[in-house]
């Protein structure tokens, strides 16, 4: 009888597969790594070999340079590779461009490492695909019943409404450089905003990468070289850190917005001085997490990096065997991309 821990087990470096001799999203450099997506708490430089989707490899090269790993192994969504008799498939996770669940199979056992995921539609990446499995390893960023995110169209509608109400004010939207910024842009386009959107320089390279991958962002302009009190009535998107420094003072009486799942917590919005909180998350909320567990009904659920206690209790009430991995080194939300990280 094969124990699940024989195929995957937590270690200080991250989830390790002994028979395959590789790690999934390791938090330190290792010889072989499977990377689920390009955010820097999951995708680090310095590994010997990296297996990931072509889009994730391109994101890592953009952020860390072409020599971010000694060797690259691109595996497309739905494709399979093998190492030491262990099969590895990458299936869409719906988190950001190129994000994937790592489906690991060995001797009749299937374990799925979700990485980060969400279940709602995202116009910038492939949607989450459920995979029948013996063990589902889930994040728990928003793993409490209080986290029920509103519809994306409602939140973007609030931004458009504010632009109509305050046409003399620039609207400065803080959004993480990988995934969130591009999603906000696409959602604005779907809401009918066809004017140029102004972007901080730290977003430009990733925006170009998204467009090379077929995500049409529409007309974009650099938010540089502007006169004081500029861009009244326009949308400016920048990394959250940039909205808090001198760079933001050039805009006309800006309405400060921030796109994050944490904007559902009023205290966090007040702490950041956010006038227009936009509850837009690239992570599954409580209904999405529990619906995923109910849909998959794996033999075990392993829960990591987030609020494990609420989901453990839900699993107990539902008769679902579950355990907390308590892995360290993963952020609660996508990393707050500063200028160096997002450039």
XYZ file of C-alpha atoms in Angstrom:
343
model
C 0.000 0.000 0.000
C 1.451 3.350 -1.086
C 1.089 6.142 1.425
C 0.351 9.587 0.000
C 3.438 10.897 1.803
C 5.514 8.491 -0.301
C 4.609 10.583 -3.359
C 4.564 14.107 -1.899
C 5.629 15.375 1.480
C 6.248 18.799 3.017
C 9.861 19.787 3.700
C 11.501 23.077 4.705
C 12.223 23.726 1.008
C 8.613 23.032 -0.020
C 6.599 20.067 -1.284
C 8.991 17.281 -2.296
C 8.365 14.252 -4.500
C 10.864 11.536 -3.413
C 10.332 9.080 -6.302
C 10.511 11.870 -8.876
C 13.228 13.772 -7.003
C 11.678 17.204 -7.600
C 9.965 19.958 -5.649
C 6.780 21.876 -6.400
C 7.130 25.658 -5.946
C 10.184 25.356 -3.683
C 11.050 28.326 -1.493
C 14.802 27.908 -2.017
C 16.974 26.868 -4.997
C 16.799 23.127 -5.737
C 18.044 20.779 -8.469
C 14.586 20.183 -10.002
C 11.482 22.332 -9.595
C 7.938 22.228 -10.936
C 6.566 25.785 -10.881
C 2.816 26.407 -10.865
C 2.874 30.114 -11.793
C 5.043 33.195 -12.056
C 4.402 35.080 -8.790
C 7.634 35.465 -6.875
C 6.481 33.574 -3.770
C 6.099 30.469 -5.984
C 8.594 31.092 -8.802
C 12.117 31.775 -7.626
C 15.337 31.982 -9.564
C 18.373 29.756 -9.126
C 16.973 26.242 -9.677
C 18.879 23.664 -11.673
C 15.905 22.691 -13.854
C 12.427 24.223 -14.034
C 9.344 22.536 -15.476
C 6.461 24.940 -16.095
C 4.102 26.172 -18.773
C 5.700 28.178 -21.580
C 3.943 31.322 -20.306
C 5.286 30.855 -16.761
C 8.793 30.303 -18.113
C 8.451 33.503 -20.159
C 7.286 35.402 -17.068
C 10.237 34.106 -15.040
C 12.651 35.106 -17.804
C 11.078 38.575 -17.942
C 11.375 39.072 -14.200
C 14.663 37.328 -13.394
C 16.562 37.315 -16.679
C 17.138 34.628 -19.283
C 19.462 32.650 -16.998
C 16.934 32.270 -14.132
C 17.536 28.488 -14.207
C 20.155 26.175 -15.652
C 17.547 24.316 -17.741
C 13.932 24.895 -18.759
C 11.315 22.281 -19.619
C 8.147 23.794 -21.092
C 4.985 21.720 -20.669
C 1.766 23.098 -22.091
C -1.628 22.961 -20.414
C -2.910 19.416 -20.662
C 0.459 17.972 -21.648
C 2.405 15.424 -19.615
C 6.065 14.898 -18.769
C 7.719 12.179 -16.716
C 10.719 11.910 -14.415
C 11.897 8.717 -12.724
C 8.567 7.074 -13.521
C 6.461 9.908 -12.055
C 4.037 11.589 -14.457
C 3.580 15.366 -14.237
C 0.729 17.133 -16.050
C -0.021 20.851 -15.950
C -3.710 21.793 -15.956
C -5.088 25.377 -15.882
C -5.543 26.929 -12.436
C -7.323 30.162 -13.436
C -5.002 32.310 -11.309
C -2.873 34.332 -13.772
C -1.464 33.867 -17.264
C 0.197 30.448 -17.527
C -0.858 29.323 -14.047
C -1.287 25.596 -13.640
C -2.160 22.887 -11.203
C 0.558 20.252 -10.976
C -1.077 16.849 -11.437
C 1.333 14.184 -10.162
C 0.693 10.492 -10.795
C 2.650 7.470 -9.601
C 1.686 3.813 -9.166
C -2.038 4.499 -9.407
C -2.044 7.517 -7.048
C -2.988 10.985 -8.288
C -2.178 14.108 -6.264
C -3.009 17.622 -7.443
C -1.072 20.658 -6.231
C -3.343 23.597 -7.017
C -0.780 26.343 -6.480
C -2.996 29.439 -6.346
C -6.359 29.274 -8.095
C -9.778 30.807 -8.555
C -12.963 29.473 -10.113
C -14.512 32.586 -11.636
C -13.927 33.696 -15.205
C -10.798 35.726 -15.930
C -10.396 37.244 -19.419
C -6.595 37.108 -19.131
C -5.999 33.402 -18.452
C -7.340 29.899 -18.994
C -10.059 28.831 -16.520
C -9.558 26.351 -13.683
C -10.095 22.738 -14.703
C -11.085 20.254 -11.951
C -9.045 17.022 -11.979
C -10.259 13.875 -10.178
C -7.615 12.944 -7.640
C -6.812 11.055 -4.460
C -5.342 14.132 -2.752
C -6.103 17.770 -3.545
C -3.604 20.277 -2.132
C -5.350 23.618 -1.835
C -4.371 27.130 -0.908
C -6.461 28.859 1.782
C -5.737 32.557 1.275
C -9.393 33.477 1.737
C -10.365 30.386 3.705
C -12.984 31.937 5.983
C -16.758 32.229 5.392
C -16.566 36.033 5.617
C -14.674 36.104 2.310
C -17.331 36.030 -0.385
C -16.100 38.208 -3.220
C -18.610 40.261 -5.248
C -18.986 39.920 -8.987
C -16.082 41.391 -10.967
C -18.436 43.417 -13.175
C -19.912 45.100 -10.086
C -16.502 46.200 -8.825
C -15.346 47.510 -12.199
C -18.747 49.191 -12.538
C -18.012 51.102 -9.336
C -14.759 52.350 -10.868
C -16.509 53.457 -14.063
C -19.230 55.154 -12.022
C -16.617 57.062 -10.026
C -14.975 58.217 -13.263
C -18.333 59.594 -14.358
C -19.002 61.259 -11.004
C -15.554 62.859 -10.705
C -14.420 63.675 -14.260
C -11.951 66.256 -12.982
C -10.013 63.719 -10.881
C -7.477 61.139 -11.998
C -8.288 57.604 -10.842
C -5.131 55.899 -9.607
C -5.618 52.127 -9.295
C -3.112 50.071 -7.332
C -2.833 46.597 -8.863
C -0.198 43.879 -8.624
C 2.075 43.861 -11.642
C 1.516 40.239 -12.683
C -2.074 39.268 -13.325
C -4.098 41.853 -11.441
C -3.081 44.883 -13.516
C -3.840 43.127 -16.793
C -7.130 41.759 -15.468
C -8.267 45.216 -14.373
C -7.424 46.563 -17.826
C -9.347 43.800 -19.605
C -12.351 44.180 -17.293
C -12.385 47.909 -18.010
C -12.366 47.171 -21.740
C -15.275 44.780 -21.317
C -17.128 47.499 -19.404
C -16.808 49.774 -22.455
C -13.810 51.897 -21.393
C -12.049 52.350 -24.742
C -9.941 55.401 -23.898
C -6.191 55.057 -23.328
C -5.274 53.657 -19.931
C -2.108 55.093 -18.398
C 0.343 52.684 -16.793
C 3.338 52.948 -14.496
C 6.621 51.981 -16.145
C 6.979 48.949 -13.869
C 4.009 47.323 -15.628
C 5.046 47.848 -19.227
C 7.149 44.713 -19.791
C 4.554 42.354 -18.345
C 1.806 44.134 -20.283
C 3.757 43.518 -23.483
C 4.216 39.869 -22.540
C 0.458 39.454 -22.023
C -0.186 41.016 -25.401
C 2.341 38.699 -27.050
C 0.350 35.840 -25.526
C -2.849 37.079 -27.178
C -4.397 39.183 -24.389
C -5.589 42.423 -26.026
C -5.188 45.270 -23.535
C -6.236 48.051 -25.893
C -4.550 51.462 -26.055
C -2.036 52.013 -23.241
C 0.059 55.088 -22.540
C 3.007 55.579 -20.179
C 2.218 57.631 -17.085
C 5.487 59.530 -17.399
C 6.602 63.009 -18.418
C 3.330 64.533 -17.222
C 2.682 68.063 -16.054
C 1.395 68.619 -12.515
C -2.313 67.907 -11.954
C -2.465 65.702 -15.020
C -4.934 63.087 -16.273
C -8.180 64.322 -14.776
C -10.903 61.832 -15.683
C -8.405 59.175 -16.779
C -7.410 55.782 -15.367
C -3.850 55.224 -14.164
C -2.693 51.766 -13.073
C 0.407 51.273 -10.948
C 1.941 48.818 -8.480
C 0.449 49.405 -5.012
C 3.760 50.644 -3.640
C 3.921 53.401 -6.274
C 0.526 54.794 -5.246
C 1.970 55.595 -1.822
C 5.039 57.579 -2.875
C 5.901 60.895 -4.536
C 5.225 59.480 -7.998
C 1.481 59.724 -7.299
C 1.564 63.465 -6.562
C 1.662 64.421 -10.243
C -1.994 63.528 -10.823
C -5.062 65.715 -10.547
C -6.581 65.254 -7.065
C -6.384 61.475 -7.529
C -9.035 59.046 -6.392
C -6.926 56.280 -4.852
C -8.282 52.819 -5.663
C -6.804 49.429 -4.881
C -7.758 46.104 -6.525
C -7.369 43.244 -4.056
C -9.409 40.595 -2.325
C -8.341 42.219 0.940
C -10.300 45.352 0.083
C -13.332 43.559 1.465
C -11.780 44.215 4.882
C -12.575 47.862 5.601
C -9.744 48.252 8.110
C -7.201 47.334 5.426
C -8.642 49.887 3.020
C -8.568 52.604 5.698
C -5.007 51.685 6.667
C -3.864 52.287 3.084
C -5.901 55.471 2.667
C -7.901 53.882 -0.155
C -10.887 55.943 -1.254
C -12.237 53.394 -3.732
C -11.603 49.789 -2.608
C -12.125 47.274 -5.428
C -12.658 43.714 -4.207
C -10.933 41.853 -7.036
C -8.965 38.762 -6.083
C -7.042 36.213 -8.124
C -7.634 33.653 -5.371
C -10.678 31.490 -4.661
C -13.036 32.860 -2.028
C -14.777 30.710 0.589
C -17.641 29.561 -1.678
C -15.184 28.683 -4.448
C -12.892 26.766 -2.103
C -15.644 24.715 -0.520
C -17.404 24.120 -3.858
C -14.120 22.786 -5.254
C -13.696 20.370 -2.359
C -17.311 19.217 -2.741
C -16.904 18.745 -6.488
C -13.650 16.788 -6.309
C -14.380 14.732 -3.160
C -10.789 13.480 -2.954
C -9.746 10.919 -0.384
C -7.825 13.685 1.403
C -7.559 17.466 1.206
C -4.269 19.055 2.216
C -4.533 22.760 3.000
C -1.688 25.236 2.895
C -0.614 28.912 3.035
C -3.649 30.687 4.383
C -6.477 30.244 6.869
C -6.481 26.498 7.288
C -8.615 26.272 10.441
C -11.913 27.300 8.848
C -11.518 24.879 5.951
C -10.410 22.072 8.259
C -13.612 22.566 10.269
C -15.728 22.620 7.079
C -14.115 19.362 5.948
C -14.762 17.793 9.341
C -18.462 18.692 9.169
C -18.667 17.324 5.626
C -16.929 14.058 6.502
C -13.936 14.988 4.330
C -10.525 13.907 5.596
C -8.201 16.921 5.684
C -4.916 18.122 7.138
C -2.958 21.367 7.302
C 0.520 21.382 5.756
C 1.572 24.718 7.275
C 4.127 25.408 4.581
C 5.957 28.702 5.011
C 7.272 31.210 2.520
C 4.081 31.922 0.566
C 2.318 35.281 0.710
C -1.358 35.606 1.640
C -2.080 37.520 -1.562
C 0.034 38.002 -4.662
C 3.266 39.714 -3.808
C 3.052 43.477 -3.695
C 5.192 44.134 -6.710
C 7.591 46.971 -6.161
C 9.512 48.629 -8.916
C 12.428 46.178 -8.977
C 10.211 43.099 -8.774
C 7.825 44.206 -11.498
C 10.263 45.756 -13.917
